[in-house]
Tab-separated table of C-alpha atoms in Angstrom:
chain	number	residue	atom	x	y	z
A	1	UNK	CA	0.000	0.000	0.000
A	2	UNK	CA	1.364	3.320	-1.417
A	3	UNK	CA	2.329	5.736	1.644
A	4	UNK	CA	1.028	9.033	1.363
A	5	UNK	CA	2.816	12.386	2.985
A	6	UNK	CA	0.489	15.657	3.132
A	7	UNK	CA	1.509	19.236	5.545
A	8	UNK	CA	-0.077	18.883	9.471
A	9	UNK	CA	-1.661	21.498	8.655
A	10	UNK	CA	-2.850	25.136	6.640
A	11	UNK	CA	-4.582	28.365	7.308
A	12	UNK	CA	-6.606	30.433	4.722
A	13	UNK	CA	-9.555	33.259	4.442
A	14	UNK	CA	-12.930	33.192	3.006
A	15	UNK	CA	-12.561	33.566	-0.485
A	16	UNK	CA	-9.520	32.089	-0.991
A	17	UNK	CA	-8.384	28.819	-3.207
A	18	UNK	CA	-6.658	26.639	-1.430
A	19	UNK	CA	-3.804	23.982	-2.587
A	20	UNK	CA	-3.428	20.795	-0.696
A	21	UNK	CA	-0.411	18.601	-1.859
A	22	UNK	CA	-0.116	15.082	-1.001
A	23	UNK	CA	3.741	13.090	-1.809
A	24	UNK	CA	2.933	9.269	-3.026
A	25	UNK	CA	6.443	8.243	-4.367
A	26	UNK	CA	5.685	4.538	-4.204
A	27	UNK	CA	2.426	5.155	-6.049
A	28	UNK	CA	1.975	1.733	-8.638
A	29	UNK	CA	0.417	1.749	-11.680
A	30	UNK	CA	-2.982	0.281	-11.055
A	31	UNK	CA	-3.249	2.974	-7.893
A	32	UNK	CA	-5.994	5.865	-8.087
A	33	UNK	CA	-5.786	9.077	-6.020
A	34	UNK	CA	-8.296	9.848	-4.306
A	35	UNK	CA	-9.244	12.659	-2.018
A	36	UNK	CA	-11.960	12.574	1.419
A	37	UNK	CA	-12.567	15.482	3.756
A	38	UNK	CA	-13.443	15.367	7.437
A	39	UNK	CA	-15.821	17.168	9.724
A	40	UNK	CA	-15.071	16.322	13.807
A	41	UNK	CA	-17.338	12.876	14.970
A	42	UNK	CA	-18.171	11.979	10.841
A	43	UNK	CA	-17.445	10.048	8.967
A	44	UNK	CA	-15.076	11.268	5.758
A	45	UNK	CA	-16.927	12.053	2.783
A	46	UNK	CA	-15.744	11.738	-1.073
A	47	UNK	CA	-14.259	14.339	-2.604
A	48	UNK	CA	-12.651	13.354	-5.990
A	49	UNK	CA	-10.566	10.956	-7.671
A	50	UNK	CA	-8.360	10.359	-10.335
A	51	UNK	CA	-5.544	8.401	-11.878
A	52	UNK	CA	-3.319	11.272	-14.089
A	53	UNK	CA	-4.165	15.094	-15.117
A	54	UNK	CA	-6.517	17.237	-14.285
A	55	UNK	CA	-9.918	16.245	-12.884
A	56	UNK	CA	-12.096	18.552	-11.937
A	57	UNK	CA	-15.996	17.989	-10.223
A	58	UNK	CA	-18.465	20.929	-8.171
A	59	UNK	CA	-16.313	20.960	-5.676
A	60	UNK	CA	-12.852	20.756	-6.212
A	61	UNK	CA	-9.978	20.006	-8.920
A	62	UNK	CA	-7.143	17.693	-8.852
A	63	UNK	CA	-3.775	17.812	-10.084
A	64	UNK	CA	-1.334	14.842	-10.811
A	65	UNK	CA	1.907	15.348	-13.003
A	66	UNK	CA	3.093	13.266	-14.967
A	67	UNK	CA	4.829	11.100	-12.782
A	68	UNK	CA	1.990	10.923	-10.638
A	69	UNK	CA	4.632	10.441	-7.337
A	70	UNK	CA	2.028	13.510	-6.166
A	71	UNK	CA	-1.309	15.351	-6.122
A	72	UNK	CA	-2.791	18.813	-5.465
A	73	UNK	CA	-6.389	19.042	-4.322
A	74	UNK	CA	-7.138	22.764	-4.956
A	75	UNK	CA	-10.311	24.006	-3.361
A	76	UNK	CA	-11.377	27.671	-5.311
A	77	UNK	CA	-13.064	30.452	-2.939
A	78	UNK	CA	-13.190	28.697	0.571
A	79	UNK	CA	-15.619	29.370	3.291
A	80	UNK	CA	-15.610	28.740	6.759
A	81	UNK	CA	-17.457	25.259	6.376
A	82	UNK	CA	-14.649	24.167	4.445
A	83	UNK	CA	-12.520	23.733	7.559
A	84	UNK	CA	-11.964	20.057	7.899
A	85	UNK	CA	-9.308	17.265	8.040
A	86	UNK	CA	-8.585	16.311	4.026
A	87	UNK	CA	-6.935	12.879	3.571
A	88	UNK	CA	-5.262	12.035	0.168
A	89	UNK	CA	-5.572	8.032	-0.104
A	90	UNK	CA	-4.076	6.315	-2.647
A	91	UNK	CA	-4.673	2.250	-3.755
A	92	UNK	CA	-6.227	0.015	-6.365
A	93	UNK	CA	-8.754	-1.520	-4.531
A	94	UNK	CA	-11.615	-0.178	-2.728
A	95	UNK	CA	-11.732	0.034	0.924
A	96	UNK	CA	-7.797	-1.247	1.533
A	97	UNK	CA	-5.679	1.824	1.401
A	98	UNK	CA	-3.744	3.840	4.443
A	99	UNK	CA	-5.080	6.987	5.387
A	100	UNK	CA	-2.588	9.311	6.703
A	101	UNK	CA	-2.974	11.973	9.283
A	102	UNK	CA	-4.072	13.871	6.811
A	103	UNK	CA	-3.973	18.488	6.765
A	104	UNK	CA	-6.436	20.150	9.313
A	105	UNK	CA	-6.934	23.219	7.410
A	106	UNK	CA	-8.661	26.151	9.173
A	107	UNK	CA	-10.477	29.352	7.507
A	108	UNK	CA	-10.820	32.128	8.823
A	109	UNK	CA	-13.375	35.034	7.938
B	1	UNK	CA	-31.429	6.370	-1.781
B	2	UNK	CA	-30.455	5.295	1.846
B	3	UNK	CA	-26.801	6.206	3.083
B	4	UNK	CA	-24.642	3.973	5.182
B	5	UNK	CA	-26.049	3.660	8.883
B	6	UNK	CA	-24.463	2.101	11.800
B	7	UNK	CA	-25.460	1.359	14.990
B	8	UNK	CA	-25.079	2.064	17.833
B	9	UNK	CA	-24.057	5.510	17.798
B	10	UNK	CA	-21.905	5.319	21.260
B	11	UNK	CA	-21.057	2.390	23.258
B	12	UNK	CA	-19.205	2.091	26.615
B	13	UNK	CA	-17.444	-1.375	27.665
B	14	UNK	CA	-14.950	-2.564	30.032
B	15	UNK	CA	-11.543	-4.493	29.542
B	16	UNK	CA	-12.199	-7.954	28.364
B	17	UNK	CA	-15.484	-7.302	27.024
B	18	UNK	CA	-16.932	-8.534	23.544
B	19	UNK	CA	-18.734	-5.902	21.539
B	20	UNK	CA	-20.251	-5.847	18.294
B	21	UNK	CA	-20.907	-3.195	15.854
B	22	UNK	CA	-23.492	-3.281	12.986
B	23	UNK	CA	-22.959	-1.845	10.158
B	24	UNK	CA	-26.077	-0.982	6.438
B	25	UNK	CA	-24.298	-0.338	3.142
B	26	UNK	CA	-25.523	1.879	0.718
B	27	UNK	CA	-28.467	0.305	-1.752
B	28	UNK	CA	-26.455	-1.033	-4.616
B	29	UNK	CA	-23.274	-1.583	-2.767
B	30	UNK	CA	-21.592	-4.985	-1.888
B	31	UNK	CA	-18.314	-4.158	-0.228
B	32	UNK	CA	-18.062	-3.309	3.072
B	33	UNK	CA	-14.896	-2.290	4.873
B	34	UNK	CA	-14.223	-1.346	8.233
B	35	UNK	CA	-11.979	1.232	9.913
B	36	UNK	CA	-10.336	2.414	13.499
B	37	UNK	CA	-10.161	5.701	14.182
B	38	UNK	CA	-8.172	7.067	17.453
B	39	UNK	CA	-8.396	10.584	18.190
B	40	UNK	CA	-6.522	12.815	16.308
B	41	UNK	CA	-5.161	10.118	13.643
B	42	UNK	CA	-6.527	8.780	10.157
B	43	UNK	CA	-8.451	6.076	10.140
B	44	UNK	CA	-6.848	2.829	10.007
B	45	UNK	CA	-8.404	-0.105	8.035
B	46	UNK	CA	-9.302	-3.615	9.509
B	47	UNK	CA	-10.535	-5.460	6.886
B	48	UNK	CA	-13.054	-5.526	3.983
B	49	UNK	CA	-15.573	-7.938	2.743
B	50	UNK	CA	-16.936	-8.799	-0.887
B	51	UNK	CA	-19.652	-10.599	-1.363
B	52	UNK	CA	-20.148	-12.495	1.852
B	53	UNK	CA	-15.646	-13.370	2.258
B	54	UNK	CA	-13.221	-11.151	3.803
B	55	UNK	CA	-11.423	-9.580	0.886
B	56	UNK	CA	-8.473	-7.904	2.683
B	57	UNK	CA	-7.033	-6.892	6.249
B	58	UNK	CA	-5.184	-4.577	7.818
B	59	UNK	CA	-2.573	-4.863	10.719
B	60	UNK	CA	-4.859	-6.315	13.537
B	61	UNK	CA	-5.159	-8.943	15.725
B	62	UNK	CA	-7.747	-11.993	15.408
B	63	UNK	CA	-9.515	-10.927	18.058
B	64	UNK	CA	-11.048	-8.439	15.721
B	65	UNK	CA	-13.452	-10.454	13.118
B	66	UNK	CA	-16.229	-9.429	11.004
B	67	UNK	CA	-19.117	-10.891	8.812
B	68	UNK	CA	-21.354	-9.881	5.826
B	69	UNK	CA	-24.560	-10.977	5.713
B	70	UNK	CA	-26.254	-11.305	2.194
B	71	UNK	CA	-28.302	-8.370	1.860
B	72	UNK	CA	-24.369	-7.292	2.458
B	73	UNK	CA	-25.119	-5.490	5.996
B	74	UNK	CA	-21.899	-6.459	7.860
B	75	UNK	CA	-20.599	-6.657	11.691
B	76	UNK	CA	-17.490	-5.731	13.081
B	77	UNK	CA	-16.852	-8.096	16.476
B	78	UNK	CA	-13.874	-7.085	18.588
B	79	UNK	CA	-13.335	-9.463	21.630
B	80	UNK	CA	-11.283	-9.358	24.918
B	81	UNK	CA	-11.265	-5.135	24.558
B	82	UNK	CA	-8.515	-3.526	25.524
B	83	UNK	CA	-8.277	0.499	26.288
B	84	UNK	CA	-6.536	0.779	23.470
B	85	UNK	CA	-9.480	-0.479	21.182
B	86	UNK	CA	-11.592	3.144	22.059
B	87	UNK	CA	-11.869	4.895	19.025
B	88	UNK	CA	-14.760	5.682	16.383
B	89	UNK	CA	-14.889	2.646	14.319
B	90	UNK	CA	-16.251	3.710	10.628
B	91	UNK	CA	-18.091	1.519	7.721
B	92	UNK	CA	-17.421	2.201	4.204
B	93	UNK	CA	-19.513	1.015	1.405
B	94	UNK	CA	-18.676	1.255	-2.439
B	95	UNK	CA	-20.469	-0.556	-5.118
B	96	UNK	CA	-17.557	-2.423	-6.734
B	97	UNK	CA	-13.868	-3.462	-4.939
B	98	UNK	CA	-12.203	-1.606	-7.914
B	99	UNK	CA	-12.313	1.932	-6.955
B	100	UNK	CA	-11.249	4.059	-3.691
B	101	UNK	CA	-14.917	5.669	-3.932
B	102	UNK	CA	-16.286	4.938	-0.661
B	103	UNK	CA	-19.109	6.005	0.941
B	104	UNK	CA	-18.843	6.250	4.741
B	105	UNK	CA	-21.268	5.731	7.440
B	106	UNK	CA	-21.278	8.450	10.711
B	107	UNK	CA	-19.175	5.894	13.236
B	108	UNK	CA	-19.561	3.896	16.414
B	109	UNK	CA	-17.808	6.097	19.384
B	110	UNK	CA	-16.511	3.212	21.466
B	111	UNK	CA	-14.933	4.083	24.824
B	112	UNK	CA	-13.379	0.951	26.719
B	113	UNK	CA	-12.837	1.268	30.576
């Protein structure tokens, strides 16, 4: 199982986009990347996934060079509800990958 | 379209006690997989089950076991608790073991004593 390296932690403001980046050296070929956010006594919700480029949904966009040995969630114009714990997982099968301690980021107004 | 529940919602036990959490996936899905969760950490995974057979574990002991029942509901059973074991223990269902899209259910706070 891929490791998976992201900051402690990251401030913003309202308004702001955010960039979360998440190291996966060992990353194999079969592995997606995929991204879950955090809210204190829930359970993590889905955020997005990919395997290479640029993916984008509602909510967020991800990044993976070509290498793919790392990711960027970005998060455009943040808002206070947005503070959370974000996890960057990465695996090939469902349900079997590490999560790390993942980045506590806080917004402020 | 019904999310993943589990029950109970809290639970307090004492060393050496067996408890047993329950676990409804999402209509549609048939993989189940559980995870630990101590405060302040990522949650770690147990295991995972396909289709009625354990499809996976993680780095725990026997003592921790788990069954899927067909309409794919599952149970997490953790015997001889230590204090140690208190954490929220989460359920994750996805509709196919191919893909790291989970679905997760709101967690079982269990405090051992």
């Amino acid at each position: 199982l891929a490791k998976t390296t992201q900051p402690i932690s990251m401030d913003s403001y309202e308004g702001q986009e955010v960039n979360i980046t998440c190291s996966h050296n060992n990353i194999a070929t079969n592995d997606y990347i995929t991204w879950y956010q955090q809210f204190p006594s829930q359970g993590p919700r889905f955020i997005i996934q990919g395997y290479k480029t640029k993916v984008t949904n509602e909510v967020a966009s991800l990044f993976i060079p070509a290498d793919r040995k790392s990711s960027t969630l970005s998060l455009p114009r943040v808002s206070l509800s947005d503070t959370a714990v974000y996890y960057c997982l990465v695996g090939d099968m469902g349900g079997k990958s590490t999560f790390g301690d993942g980045t506590t980021l806080t917004v402020k107004p | 379209e019904t999310g993943v529940t589990q029950s109970p919602t809290h639970l307090i036990k004492t060393r050496g006690q067996q408890v047993t959490l329950r676990c409804s996936s999402q209509s549609g899905h048939n993989t189940v997989s559980w995870y630990q969760q101590a405060l302040g950490q990522g949650p770690q995974f147990i295991f995972q089950y396909y289709r009625e057979e354990e499809n996976g574990r993680g780095n725990f002991p026997p003592r921790f076991s788990g069954l899927q029942f067909p309409n794919y509901s599952s149970e997490l059973n953790v015997n001889a608790l230590e204090l140690d074991d208190s954490a929220l223990y989460l359920c994750a269902s996805s509709s196919s073991a191919l893909r790291e899209t989970q679905y997760f259910g709101p967690g079982t706070r269990l405090l051992v004593l």
